[in-house]
Amino acid sequence: MNETTVTSINERAAEEFHRRGTDSEKEGNHEKALDFYERALNENPDHELAAFRLAVLYDRRSEDAKAIELYERICTSEPVHLNALMNLAVLYEDNNHYDEAHRCLDAVLRTNPNHERARLYMKDVDSARSMFYDDDDNRRGDRRNQVLEIPITDFELSVRSRNCLKKMNIRSLGDLLRTTEQELLSYKNFGETSLNEIKALLAQKGLRLGQAAEGDKPAVPAITGIAPVATATPAAGVAGSLPRRPVAAAGNAPAELYAKGVGDLELSVRSRKALQRLNINTIGELASRTEDELLGCKNFGHTSLNEIKQQLTSFGLGLRKLDVQ
């Protein structure tokens, strides 16, 4: 069997797997579709339709790295793939790679200068780029200061450990990093159990007791395992989820409407991801927010806001308006 024959067999197999993947998507079986698209690319790595659909599914599953790799693969070949470039731009912006997002949108606009969505997204990207510091040290320093000011009460510690730290006047993560093991153990009622609990918590974030006291600059950790603070609203330009707010039914809208997931709204991938980052899961939670609250969160632009307002209007709802005395 010569090479040409093998290639032809692989291409036919890839086409069949792509067809099965498409059928699975239509049936709502996305897991099965993902498997078929992967098998199609195993047979023929250059099958662009399978690569695009697989990238979309990865994108929806928040597997950004895999989606980006596939979109980039598609965008390197001619002709210009506008949908792939648009999706890739959104992913890059979500991951704070604004120059790369700008590159993708610029390629779209050079092909179609009147592409409305690309023009709107470009405004958001350019706005975000202008807010970014060129000096990486300054950027890391600002982020580090924000992390060190996180209150101890935001961390998932036992009541015993929290009470001990409170009595020692250790209020923030920075205070804790300036305190050594010996200083903690020297305090009355502070035992090995509390010490190990705190050390394990810090180790998960790449930190350790006493490192600030030794003159080490703490690396910026990925802060996980922190309970959301119900009284705080993120400031403009700071990433983070909005606090939960009790949802009260308003007007004549049925209560079951408020319980529906935001997935029932016909939103773009960009808007869905924005709501996911903000921890907004139901239509009721969304309707209880104001425009300013949404726009105050990083990467949430007017494009997403207008799309969400339009979708809420189709249900006879709207965003909450502040009462004016």
PDB file of C-alpha atoms in Angstrom:
ATOM      1  CA  MET A   1       0.000   0.000   0.000  1.00  0.00           C
ATOM      2  CA  ASN A   2       1.631   3.250  -1.129  1.00  0.00           C
ATOM      3  CA  GLU A   3       1.699   6.540   0.802  1.00  0.00           C
ATOM      4  CA  THR A   4      -1.002   8.133  -1.355  1.00  0.00           C
ATOM      5  CA  THR A   5      -3.412   5.304  -0.630  1.00  0.00           C
ATOM      6  CA  VAL A   6      -2.757   5.518   3.137  1.00  0.00           C
ATOM      7  CA  THR A   7      -3.328   9.268   3.076  1.00  0.00           C
ATOM      8  CA  SER A   8      -6.606   8.828   1.216  1.00  0.00           C
ATOM      9  CA  ILE A   9      -7.815   6.240   3.740  1.00  0.00           C
ATOM     10  CA  ASN A  10      -6.888   8.534   6.653  1.00  0.00           C
ATOM     11  CA  GLU A  11      -8.711  11.469   5.092  1.00  0.00           C
ATOM     12  CA  ARG A  12     -11.875   9.433   4.569  1.00  0.00           C
ATOM     13  CA  ALA A  13     -11.702   8.179   8.162  1.00  0.00           C
ATOM     14  CA  ALA A  14     -11.229  11.743   9.419  1.00  0.00           C
ATOM     15  CA  GLU A  15     -14.228  12.916   7.413  1.00  0.00           C
ATOM     16  CA  GLU A  16     -16.372  10.129   8.858  1.00  0.00           C
ATOM     17  CA  PHE A  17     -15.321  10.943  12.435  1.00  0.00           C
ATOM     18  CA  HIS A  18     -16.047  14.618  11.780  1.00  0.00           C
ATOM     19  CA  ARG A  19     -19.542  13.720  10.507  1.00  0.00           C
ATOM     20  CA  ARG A  20     -20.202  11.636  13.616  1.00  0.00           C
ATOM     21  CA  GLY A  21     -18.983  14.475  15.805  1.00  0.00           C
ATOM     22  CA  THR A  22     -21.332  16.915  14.101  1.00  0.00           C
ATOM     23  CA  ASP A  23     -24.251  14.523  14.570  1.00  0.00           C
ATOM     24  CA  SER A  24     -23.380  14.083  18.261  1.00  0.00           C
ATOM     25  CA  GLU A  25     -23.327  17.849  18.748  1.00  0.00           C
ATOM     26  CA  LYS A  26     -26.764  18.168  17.183  1.00  0.00           C
ATOM     27  CA  GLU A  27     -27.988  15.520  19.646  1.00  0.00           C
ATOM     28  CA  GLY A  28     -26.518  17.503  22.535  1.00  0.00           C
ATOM     29  CA  ASN A  29     -23.906  14.843  23.348  1.00  0.00           C
ATOM     30  CA  HIS A  30     -20.859  17.069  23.567  1.00  0.00           C
ATOM     31  CA  GLU A  31     -18.617  14.516  25.256  1.00  0.00           C
ATOM     32  CA  LYS A  32     -19.144  12.069  22.405  1.00  0.00           C
ATOM     33  CA  ALA A  33     -18.651  14.848  19.855  1.00  0.00           C
ATOM     34  CA  LEU A  34     -15.368  15.838  21.469  1.00  0.00           C
ATOM     35  CA  ASP A  35     -14.130  12.249  21.203  1.00  0.00           C
ATOM     36  CA  PHE A  36     -15.072  11.993  17.524  1.00  0.00           C
ATOM     37  CA  TYR A  37     -13.383  15.296  16.657  1.00  0.00           C
ATOM     38  CA  GLU A  38     -10.200  14.197  18.424  1.00  0.00           C
ATOM     39  CA  ARG A  39     -10.237  10.951  16.472  1.00  0.00           C
ATOM     40  CA  ALA A  40     -10.734  12.904  13.241  1.00  0.00           C
ATOM     41  CA  LEU A  41      -7.611  14.955  13.959  1.00  0.00           C
ATOM     42  CA  ASN A  42      -5.659  11.814  14.809  1.00  0.00           C
ATOM     43  CA  GLU A  43      -6.431  10.578  11.301  1.00  0.00           C
ATOM     44  CA  ASN A  44      -5.878  13.927   9.614  1.00  0.00           C
ATOM     45  CA  PRO A  45      -4.276  16.726  11.698  1.00  0.00           C
ATOM     46  CA  ASP A  46      -5.130  19.234   8.946  1.00  0.00           C
ATOM     47  CA  HIS A  47      -8.919  18.693   9.107  1.00  0.00           C
ATOM     48  CA  GLU A  48      -9.855  22.318   9.793  1.00  0.00           C
ATOM     49  CA  LEU A  49     -13.577  21.814  10.433  1.00  0.00           C
ATOM     50  CA  ALA A  50     -12.896  19.164  13.084  1.00  0.00           C
ATOM     51  CA  ALA A  51     -10.183  21.367  14.612  1.00  0.00           C
ATOM     52  CA  PHE A  52     -12.549  24.340  14.808  1.00  0.00           C
ATOM     53  CA  ARG A  53     -15.426  22.404  16.393  1.00  0.00           C
ATOM     54  CA  LEU A  54     -13.038  20.769  18.857  1.00  0.00           C
ATOM     55  CA  ALA A  55     -11.624  24.190  19.781  1.00  0.00           C
ATOM     56  CA  VAL A  56     -15.143  25.497  20.409  1.00  0.00           C
ATOM     57  CA  LEU A  57     -15.913  22.561  22.727  1.00  0.00           C
ATOM     58  CA  TYR A  58     -12.642  23.036  24.615  1.00  0.00           C
ATOM     59  CA  ASP A  59     -13.456  26.742  24.870  1.00  0.00           C
ATOM     60  CA  ARG A  60     -16.847  25.982  26.429  1.00  0.00           C
ATOM     61  CA  ARG A  61     -15.190  23.625  28.921  1.00  0.00           C
ATOM     62  CA  SER A  62     -12.771  26.449  29.909  1.00  0.00           C
ATOM     63  CA  GLU A  63      -9.811  24.409  28.664  1.00  0.00           C
ATOM     64  CA  ASP A  64      -8.267  27.581  27.272  1.00  0.00           C
ATOM     65  CA  ALA A  65      -4.781  26.257  26.467  1.00  0.00           C
ATOM     66  CA  LYS A  66      -6.128  23.456  24.259  1.00  0.00           C
ATOM     67  CA  ALA A  67      -8.588  25.780  22.538  1.00  0.00           C
ATOM     68  CA  ILE A  68      -5.911  28.398  21.860  1.00  0.00           C
ATOM     69  CA  GLU A  69      -3.567  25.811  20.358  1.00  0.00           C
ATOM     70  CA  LEU A  70      -6.245  24.629  17.929  1.00  0.00           C
ATOM     71  CA  TYR A  71      -7.409  28.122  16.970  1.00  0.00           C
ATOM     72  CA  GLU A  72      -3.802  29.161  16.314  1.00  0.00           C
ATOM     73  CA  ARG A  73      -3.313  26.093  14.128  1.00  0.00           C
ATOM     74  CA  ILE A  74      -6.371  27.055  12.057  1.00  0.00           C
ATOM     75  CA  CYS A  75      -5.373  30.716  11.773  1.00  0.00           C
ATOM     76  CA  THR A  76      -1.937  29.971  10.305  1.00  0.00           C
ATOM     77  CA  SER A  77      -3.409  28.723   7.029  1.00  0.00           C
ATOM     78  CA  GLU A  78      -5.169  30.561   4.226  1.00  0.00           C
ATOM     79  CA  PRO A  79      -7.813  31.844   3.781  1.00  0.00           C
ATOM     80  CA  VAL A  80      -8.388  34.018   6.835  1.00  0.00           C
ATOM     81  CA  HIS A  81     -10.690  32.250   9.295  1.00  0.00           C
ATOM     82  CA  LEU A  82     -12.656  35.105  10.833  1.00  0.00           C
ATOM     83  CA  ASN A  83     -14.599  33.054  13.397  1.00  0.00           C
ATOM     84  CA  ALA A  84     -11.450  31.336  14.640  1.00  0.00           C
ATOM     85  CA  LEU A  85      -9.683  34.688  14.939  1.00  0.00           C
ATOM     86  CA  MET A  86     -12.594  36.216  16.850  1.00  0.00           C
ATOM     87  CA  ASN A  87     -12.771  33.319  19.309  1.00  0.00           C
ATOM     88  CA  LEU A  88      -9.012  33.362  19.703  1.00  0.00           C
ATOM     89  CA  ALA A  89      -9.059  37.098  20.442  1.00  0.00           C
ATOM     90  CA  VAL A  90     -11.615  36.580  23.225  1.00  0.00           C
ATOM     91  CA  LEU A  91      -9.517  33.802  24.788  1.00  0.00           C
ATOM     92  CA  TYR A  92      -6.379  35.920  24.674  1.00  0.00           C
ATOM     93  CA  GLU A  93      -8.180  38.848  26.281  1.00  0.00           C
ATOM     94  CA  ASP A  94      -9.606  36.576  28.993  1.00  0.00           C
ATOM     95  CA  ASN A  95      -6.040  35.518  29.809  1.00  0.00           C
ATOM     96  CA  ASN A  96      -4.753  39.127  29.797  1.00  0.00           C
ATOM     97  CA  HIS A  97      -2.728  38.668  26.582  1.00  0.00           C
ATOM     98  CA  TYR A  98      -3.929  41.931  25.129  1.00  0.00           C
ATOM     99  CA  ASP A  99      -1.266  42.279  22.425  1.00  0.00           C
ATOM    100  CA  GLU A 100      -2.155  38.867  21.035  1.00  0.00           C
ATOM    101  CA  ALA A 101      -5.867  39.706  21.171  1.00  0.00           C
ATOM    102  CA  HIS A 102      -5.127  42.946  19.314  1.00  0.00           C
ATOM    103  CA  ARG A 103      -3.192  40.999  16.653  1.00  0.00           C
ATOM    104  CA  CYS A 104      -6.160  38.681  16.020  1.00  0.00           C
ATOM    105  CA  LEU A 105      -8.703  41.496  15.818  1.00  0.00           C
ATOM    106  CA  ASP A 106      -6.419  43.489  13.540  1.00  0.00           C
ATOM    107  CA  ALA A 107      -6.268  40.514  11.150  1.00  0.00           C
ATOM    108  CA  VAL A 108     -10.072  40.372  11.115  1.00  0.00           C
ATOM    109  CA  LEU A 109     -10.427  44.098  10.434  1.00  0.00           C
ATOM    110  CA  ARG A 110      -7.830  44.044   7.656  1.00  0.00           C
ATOM    111  CA  THR A 111      -9.965  41.407   5.937  1.00  0.00           C
ATOM    112  CA  ASN A 112     -13.303  43.021   6.813  1.00  0.00           C
ATOM    113  CA  PRO A 113     -12.947  46.641   8.042  1.00  0.00           C
ATOM    114  CA  ASN A 114     -16.694  46.809   8.782  1.00  0.00           C
ATOM    115  CA  HIS A 115     -16.798  43.722  11.027  1.00  0.00           C
ATOM    116  CA  GLU A 116     -18.996  45.162  13.800  1.00  0.00           C
ATOM    117  CA  ARG A 117     -18.091  42.728  16.605  1.00  0.00           C
ATOM    118  CA  ALA A 118     -14.371  43.008  15.870  1.00  0.00           C
ATOM    119  CA  ARG A 119     -14.559  46.810  16.021  1.00  0.00           C
ATOM    120  CA  LEU A 120     -16.383  46.705  19.362  1.00  0.00           C
ATOM    121  CA  TYR A 121     -13.997  44.139  20.829  1.00  0.00           C
ATOM    122  CA  MET A 122     -11.009  46.146  19.617  1.00  0.00           C
ATOM    123  CA  LYS A 123     -12.212  49.110  21.708  1.00  0.00           C
ATOM    124  CA  ASP A 124     -12.322  46.912  24.814  1.00  0.00           C
ATOM    125  CA  VAL A 125      -8.889  45.436  24.106  1.00  0.00           C
ATOM    126  CA  ASP A 126      -7.303  48.834  23.445  1.00  0.00           C
ATOM    127  CA  SER A 127      -8.835  50.161  26.665  1.00  0.00           C
ATOM    128  CA  ALA A 128      -7.418  47.217  28.619  1.00  0.00           C
ATOM    129  CA  ARG A 129      -3.998  47.616  26.989  1.00  0.00           C
ATOM    130  CA  SER A 130      -3.851  51.287  27.986  1.00  0.00           C
ATOM    131  CA  MET A 131      -4.465  50.324  31.624  1.00  0.00           C
ATOM    132  CA  PHE A 132      -1.650  47.772  31.676  1.00  0.00           C
ATOM    133  CA  TYR A 133       1.739  48.813  33.069  1.00  0.00           C
ATOM    134  CA  ASP A 134       4.753  48.340  30.833  1.00  0.00           C
ATOM    135  CA  ASP A 135       6.942  47.811  33.883  1.00  0.00           C
ATOM    136  CA  ASP A 136       6.501  44.178  34.964  1.00  0.00           C
ATOM    137  CA  ASP A 137       8.049  44.850  38.372  1.00  0.00           C
ATOM    138  CA  ASN A 138       5.485  47.525  39.148  1.00  0.00           C
ATOM    139  CA  ARG A 139       2.683  45.262  38.018  1.00  0.00           C
ATOM    140  CA  ARG A 140       3.873  42.363  40.159  1.00  0.00           C
ATOM    141  CA  GLY A 141       4.439  44.717  43.083  1.00  0.00           C
ATOM    142  CA  ASP A 142       0.885  46.067  42.931  1.00  0.00           C
ATOM    143  CA  ARG A 143      -0.548  42.566  42.764  1.00  0.00           C
ATOM    144  CA  ARG A 144       1.696  41.429  45.633  1.00  0.00           C
ATOM    145  CA  ASN A 145       0.495  44.265  47.848  1.00  0.00           C
ATOM    146  CA  GLN A 146      -3.135  43.350  47.158  1.00  0.00           C
ATOM    147  CA  VAL A 147      -2.439  39.741  48.106  1.00  0.00           C
ATOM    148  CA  LEU A 148      -0.623  40.607  51.334  1.00  0.00           C
ATOM    149  CA  GLU A 149      -3.569  42.750  52.450  1.00  0.00           C
ATOM    150  CA  ILE A 150      -6.046  39.837  52.251  1.00  0.00           C
ATOM    151  CA  PRO A 151      -7.631  39.383  55.715  1.00  0.00           C
ATOM    152  CA  ILE A 152      -6.955  36.141  57.554  1.00  0.00           C
ATOM    153  CA  THR A 153     -10.719  35.752  57.968  1.00  0.00           C
ATOM    154  CA  ASP A 154     -10.959  35.081  54.211  1.00  0.00           C
ATOM    155  CA  PHE A 155      -9.040  31.826  54.571  1.00  0.00           C
ATOM    156  CA  GLU A 156     -10.552  28.468  55.452  1.00  0.00           C
ATOM    157  CA  LEU A 157      -9.023  27.928  58.898  1.00  0.00           C
ATOM    158  CA  SER A 158     -10.417  26.223  61.969  1.00  0.00           C
ATOM    159  CA  VAL A 159     -12.094  28.372  64.625  1.00  0.00           C
ATOM    160  CA  ARG A 160      -9.258  27.571  67.038  1.00  0.00           C
ATOM    161  CA  SER A 161      -6.569  28.789  64.630  1.00  0.00           C
ATOM    162  CA  ARG A 162      -8.513  31.925  63.682  1.00  0.00           C
ATOM    163  CA  ASN A 163      -9.056  32.853  67.329  1.00  0.00           C
ATOM    164  CA  CYS A 164      -5.382  32.387  68.147  1.00  0.00           C
ATOM    165  CA  LEU A 165      -4.290  34.600  65.249  1.00  0.00           C
ATOM    166  CA  LYS A 166      -6.850  37.227  66.226  1.00  0.00           C
ATOM    167  CA  LYS A 167      -5.520  37.339  69.798  1.00  0.00           C
ATOM    168  CA  MET A 168      -1.987  37.705  68.423  1.00  0.00           C
ATOM    169  CA  ASN A 169      -3.185  40.662  66.311  1.00  0.00           C
ATOM    170  CA  ILE A 170      -2.320  38.853  63.089  1.00  0.00           C
ATOM    171  CA  ARG A 171      -4.962  40.276  60.771  1.00  0.00           C
ATOM    172  CA  SER A 172      -3.675  39.843  57.215  1.00  0.00           C
ATOM    173  CA  LEU A 173      -1.679  37.441  55.079  1.00  0.00           C
ATOM    174  CA  GLY A 174       1.234  39.881  55.235  1.00  0.00           C
ATOM    175  CA  ASP A 175       1.160  39.821  59.055  1.00  0.00           C
ATOM    176  CA  LEU A 176       1.320  36.033  58.955  1.00  0.00           C
ATOM    177  CA  LEU A 177       4.306  35.986  56.587  1.00  0.00           C
ATOM    178  CA  ARG A 178       6.174  38.319  58.968  1.00  0.00           C
ATOM    179  CA  THR A 179       5.662  35.866  61.828  1.00  0.00           C
ATOM    180  CA  THR A 180       7.931  32.860  62.459  1.00  0.00           C
ATOM    181  CA  GLU A 181       7.006  29.358  63.639  1.00  0.00           C
ATOM    182  CA  GLN A 182       8.679  30.003  66.977  1.00  0.00           C
ATOM    183  CA  GLU A 183       6.661  33.156  67.564  1.00  0.00           C
ATOM    184  CA  LEU A 184       3.409  31.319  66.899  1.00  0.00           C
ATOM    185  CA  LEU A 185       4.294  28.379  69.140  1.00  0.00           C
ATOM    186  CA  SER A 186       5.381  30.680  71.948  1.00  0.00           C
ATOM    187  CA  TYR A 187       1.837  31.995  72.224  1.00  0.00           C
ATOM    188  CA  LYS A 188      -0.415  30.401  74.829  1.00  0.00           C
ATOM    189  CA  ASN A 189      -2.772  27.719  73.489  1.00  0.00           C
ATOM    190  CA  PHE A 190      -1.184  27.787  70.024  1.00  0.00           C
ATOM    191  CA  GLY A 191      -0.200  24.171  69.326  1.00  0.00           C
ATOM    192  CA  GLU A 192       1.281  22.004  66.616  1.00  0.00           C
ATOM    193  CA  THR A 193      -2.163  21.270  65.118  1.00  0.00           C
ATOM    194  CA  SER A 194      -2.856  24.944  64.381  1.00  0.00           C
ATOM    195  CA  LEU A 195       0.735  25.452  63.207  1.00  0.00           C
ATOM    196  CA  ASN A 196       0.541  22.564  60.722  1.00  0.00           C
ATOM    197  CA  GLU A 197      -2.831  23.780  59.467  1.00  0.00           C
ATOM    198  CA  ILE A 198      -1.437  27.231  58.716  1.00  0.00           C
ATOM    199  CA  LYS A 199       1.776  25.883  57.172  1.00  0.00           C
ATOM    200  CA  ALA A 200      -0.216  23.603  54.865  1.00  0.00           C
ATOM    201  CA  LEU A 201      -2.442  26.504  53.811  1.00  0.00           C
ATOM    202  CA  LEU A 202       0.567  28.681  52.950  1.00  0.00           C
ATOM    203  CA  ALA A 203       2.386  25.840  51.180  1.00  0.00           C
ATOM    204  CA  GLN A 204      -0.550  25.430  48.799  1.00  0.00           C
ATOM    205  CA  LYS A 205       0.090  29.007  47.699  1.00  0.00           C
ATOM    206  CA  GLY A 206       3.897  28.749  47.499  1.00  0.00           C
ATOM    207  CA  LEU A 207       4.386  30.704  50.736  1.00  0.00           C
ATOM    208  CA  ARG A 208       5.882  29.982  54.159  1.00  0.00           C
ATOM    209  CA  LEU A 209       5.948  31.456  57.635  1.00  0.00           C
ATOM    210  CA  GLY A 210       8.548  34.098  58.337  1.00  0.00           C
ATOM    211  CA  GLN A 211       9.638  34.662  54.758  1.00  0.00           C
ATOM    212  CA  ALA A 212       8.778  38.377  54.847  1.00  0.00           C
ATOM    213  CA  ALA A 213      10.686  38.755  58.120  1.00  0.00           C
ATOM    214  CA  GLU A 214      13.724  37.219  56.411  1.00  0.00           C
ATOM    215  CA  GLY A 215      13.586  39.832  53.664  1.00  0.00           C
ATOM    216  CA  ASP A 216      12.231  37.529  50.944  1.00  0.00           C
ATOM    217  CA  LYS A 217       9.667  39.093  48.658  1.00  0.00           C
ATOM    218  CA  PRO A 218       6.688  36.743  48.555  1.00  0.00           C
ATOM    219  CA  ALA A 219       5.798  35.512  45.100  1.00  0.00           C
ATOM    220  CA  VAL A 220       2.311  36.328  43.951  1.00  0.00           C
ATOM    221  CA  PRO A 221       0.367  33.156  44.743  1.00  0.00           C
ATOM    222  CA  ALA A 222      -2.753  31.806  43.118  1.00  0.00           C
ATOM    223  CA  ILE A 223      -5.170  32.455  45.949  1.00  0.00           C
ATOM    224  CA  THR A 224      -7.620  29.588  46.173  1.00  0.00           C
ATOM    225  CA  GLY A 225      -9.634  28.222  49.037  1.00  0.00           C
ATOM    226  CA  ILE A 226     -10.760  31.687  50.142  1.00  0.00           C
ATOM    227  CA  ALA A 227     -14.360  32.103  51.116  1.00  0.00           C
ATOM    228  CA  PRO A 228     -16.080  34.947  49.219  1.00  0.00           C
ATOM    229  CA  VAL A 229     -16.646  38.018  51.376  1.00  0.00           C
ATOM    230  CA  ALA A 230     -20.295  39.004  51.193  1.00  0.00           C
ATOM    231  CA  THR A 231     -19.701  42.654  52.037  1.00  0.00           C
ATOM    232  CA  ALA A 232     -17.098  43.479  49.426  1.00  0.00           C
ATOM    233  CA  THR A 233     -17.542  44.476  45.817  1.00  0.00           C
ATOM    234  CA  PRO A 234     -14.482  44.325  43.553  1.00  0.00           C
ATOM    235  CA  ALA A 235     -13.079  47.692  42.594  1.00  0.00           C
ATOM    236  CA  ALA A 236     -12.842  48.688  38.979  1.00  0.00           C
ATOM    237  CA  GLY A 237     -10.072  46.870  37.139  1.00  0.00           C
ATOM    238  CA  VAL A 238      -9.664  44.130  39.736  1.00  0.00           C
ATOM    239  CA  ALA A 239     -10.578  40.588  38.714  1.00  0.00           C
ATOM    240  CA  GLY A 240     -12.874  38.635  41.000  1.00  0.00           C
ATOM    241  CA  SER A 241     -16.345  37.294  41.423  1.00  0.00           C
ATOM    242  CA  LEU A 242     -19.179  39.451  42.627  1.00  0.00           C
ATOM    243  CA  PRO A 243     -20.577  38.615  46.064  1.00  0.00           C
ATOM    244  CA  ARG A 244     -23.788  36.617  46.247  1.00  0.00           C
ATOM    245  CA  ARG A 245     -26.904  38.680  46.785  1.00  0.00           C
ATOM    246  CA  PRO A 246     -30.317  37.338  47.750  1.00  0.00           C
ATOM    247  CA  VAL A 247     -32.607  37.444  44.753  1.00  0.00           C
ATOM    248  CA  ALA A 248     -36.138  38.748  45.185  1.00  0.00           C
ATOM    249  CA  ALA A 249     -38.709  38.295  42.447  1.00  0.00           C
ATOM    250  CA  ALA A 250     -39.708  41.610  40.930  1.00  0.00           C
ATOM    251  CA  GLY A 251     -42.666  42.725  38.921  1.00  0.00           C
ATOM    252  CA  ASN A 252     -44.899  40.062  37.418  1.00  0.00           C
ATOM    253  CA  ALA A 253     -42.102  37.709  36.350  1.00  0.00           C
ATOM    254  CA  PRO A 254     -42.629  34.137  37.574  1.00  0.00           C
ATOM    255  CA  ALA A 255     -40.286  32.896  40.291  1.00  0.00           C
ATOM    256  CA  GLU A 256     -39.118  29.966  38.156  1.00  0.00           C
ATOM    257  CA  LEU A 257     -37.732  32.421  35.613  1.00  0.00           C
ATOM    258  CA  TYR A 258     -35.315  33.803  38.177  1.00  0.00           C
ATOM    259  CA  ALA A 259     -34.113  30.283  38.970  1.00  0.00           C
ATOM    260  CA  LYS A 260     -33.191  29.572  35.337  1.00  0.00           C
ATOM    261  CA  GLY A 261     -29.484  29.354  34.579  1.00  0.00           C
ATOM    262  CA  VAL A 262     -27.790  32.099  32.551  1.00  0.00           C
ATOM    263  CA  GLY A 263     -27.080  29.351  30.009  1.00  0.00           C
ATOM    264  CA  ASP A 264     -30.690  29.822  28.898  1.00  0.00           C
ATOM    265  CA  LEU A 265     -29.737  33.262  27.595  1.00  0.00           C
ATOM    266  CA  GLU A 266     -28.401  33.363  24.039  1.00  0.00           C
ATOM    267  CA  LEU A 267     -25.038  34.865  24.928  1.00  0.00           C
ATOM    268  CA  SER A 268     -21.697  34.834  23.166  1.00  0.00           C
ATOM    269  CA  VAL A 269     -18.798  32.810  24.547  1.00  0.00           C
ATOM    270  CA  ARG A 270     -17.248  36.081  25.695  1.00  0.00           C
ATOM    271  CA  SER A 271     -20.286  37.096  27.770  1.00  0.00           C
ATOM    272  CA  ARG A 272     -20.809  33.603  29.207  1.00  0.00           C
ATOM    273  CA  LYS A 273     -17.233  33.481  30.402  1.00  0.00           C
ATOM    274  CA  ALA A 274     -17.548  36.937  31.950  1.00  0.00           C
ATOM    275  CA  LEU A 275     -20.572  35.824  33.980  1.00  0.00           C
ATOM    276  CA  GLN A 276     -18.781  32.620  34.972  1.00  0.00           C
ATOM    277  CA  ARG A 277     -15.835  34.621  36.315  1.00  0.00           C
ATOM    278  CA  LEU A 278     -18.250  36.841  38.246  1.00  0.00           C
ATOM    279  CA  ASN A 279     -19.925  33.788  39.828  1.00  0.00           C
ATOM    280  CA  ILE A 280     -23.316  34.716  38.345  1.00  0.00           C
ATOM    281  CA  ASN A 281     -25.153  31.481  37.638  1.00  0.00           C
ATOM    282  CA  THR A 282     -28.879  32.295  37.418  1.00  0.00           C
ATOM    283  CA  ILE A 283     -30.998  34.893  35.647  1.00  0.00           C
ATOM    284  CA  GLY A 284     -32.185  36.136  39.043  1.00  0.00           C
ATOM    285  CA  GLU A 285     -28.610  36.738  40.217  1.00  0.00           C
ATOM    286  CA  LEU A 286     -27.893  38.608  36.994  1.00  0.00           C
ATOM    287  CA  ALA A 287     -31.026  40.776  37.241  1.00  0.00           C
ATOM    288  CA  SER A 288     -30.053  41.743  40.808  1.00  0.00           C
ATOM    289  CA  ARG A 289     -26.871  43.453  39.566  1.00  0.00           C
ATOM    290  CA  THR A 290     -26.439  47.009  38.390  1.00  0.00           C
ATOM    291  CA  GLU A 291     -24.616  48.154  35.261  1.00  0.00           C
ATOM    292  CA  ASP A 292     -21.876  49.714  37.380  1.00  0.00           C
ATOM    293  CA  GLU A 293     -21.290  46.487  39.299  1.00  0.00           C
ATOM    294  CA  LEU A 294     -20.780  44.541  36.083  1.00  0.00           C
ATOM    295  CA  LEU A 295     -18.629  47.180  34.392  1.00  0.00           C
ATOM    296  CA  GLY A 296     -16.515  47.483  37.553  1.00  0.00           C
ATOM    297  CA  CYS A 297     -15.130  43.988  36.984  1.00  0.00           C
ATOM    298  CA  LYS A 298     -12.020  43.478  34.899  1.00  0.00           C
ATOM    299  CA  ASN A 299     -12.511  42.549  31.211  1.00  0.00           C
ATOM    300  CA  PHE A 300     -16.273  43.161  31.392  1.00  0.00           C
ATOM    301  CA  GLY A 301     -16.895  45.699  28.655  1.00  0.00           C
ATOM    302  CA  HIS A 302     -19.831  47.548  27.126  1.00  0.00           C
ATOM    303  CA  THR A 303     -20.120  44.918  24.406  1.00  0.00           C
ATOM    304  CA  SER A 304     -20.994  42.205  26.930  1.00  0.00           C
ATOM    305  CA  LEU A 305     -23.186  44.611  28.903  1.00  0.00           C
ATOM    306  CA  ASN A 306     -25.310  45.545  25.900  1.00  0.00           C
ATOM    307  CA  GLU A 307     -25.679  41.907  24.872  1.00  0.00           C
ATOM    308  CA  ILE A 308     -26.827  40.918  28.375  1.00  0.00           C
ATOM    309  CA  LYS A 309     -29.284  43.807  28.623  1.00  0.00           C
ATOM    310  CA  GLN A 310     -30.797  42.833  25.283  1.00  0.00           C
ATOM    311  CA  GLN A 311     -31.216  39.211  26.385  1.00  0.00           C
ATOM    312  CA  LEU A 312     -32.806  40.181  29.716  1.00  0.00           C
ATOM    313  CA  THR A 313     -35.225  42.456  27.860  1.00  0.00           C
ATOM    314  CA  SER A 314     -36.394  39.494  25.788  1.00  0.00           C
ATOM    315  CA  PHE A 315     -37.532  37.909  29.087  1.00  0.00           C
ATOM    316  CA  GLY A 316     -39.194  41.121  30.232  1.00  0.00           C
ATOM    317  CA  LEU A 317     -36.386  41.772  32.730  1.00  0.00           C
ATOM    318  CA  GLY A 318     -33.561  44.243  33.196  1.00  0.00           C
ATOM    319  CA  LEU A 319     -30.582  44.963  35.390  1.00  0.00           C
ATOM    320  CA  ARG A 320     -31.248  46.463  38.808  1.00  0.00           C
ATOM    321  CA  LYS A 321     -31.317  50.265  38.986  1.00  0.00           C
ATOM    322  CA  LEU A 322     -30.164  52.125  42.037  1.00  0.00           C
ATOM    323  CA  ASP A 323     -32.833  53.991  43.942  1.00  0.00           C
ATOM    324  CA  VAL A 324     -32.347  57.740  43.682  1.00  0.00           C
ATOM    325  CA  GLN A 325     -33.489  59.770  46.661  1.00  0.00           C
TER     326      GLN A 325
END
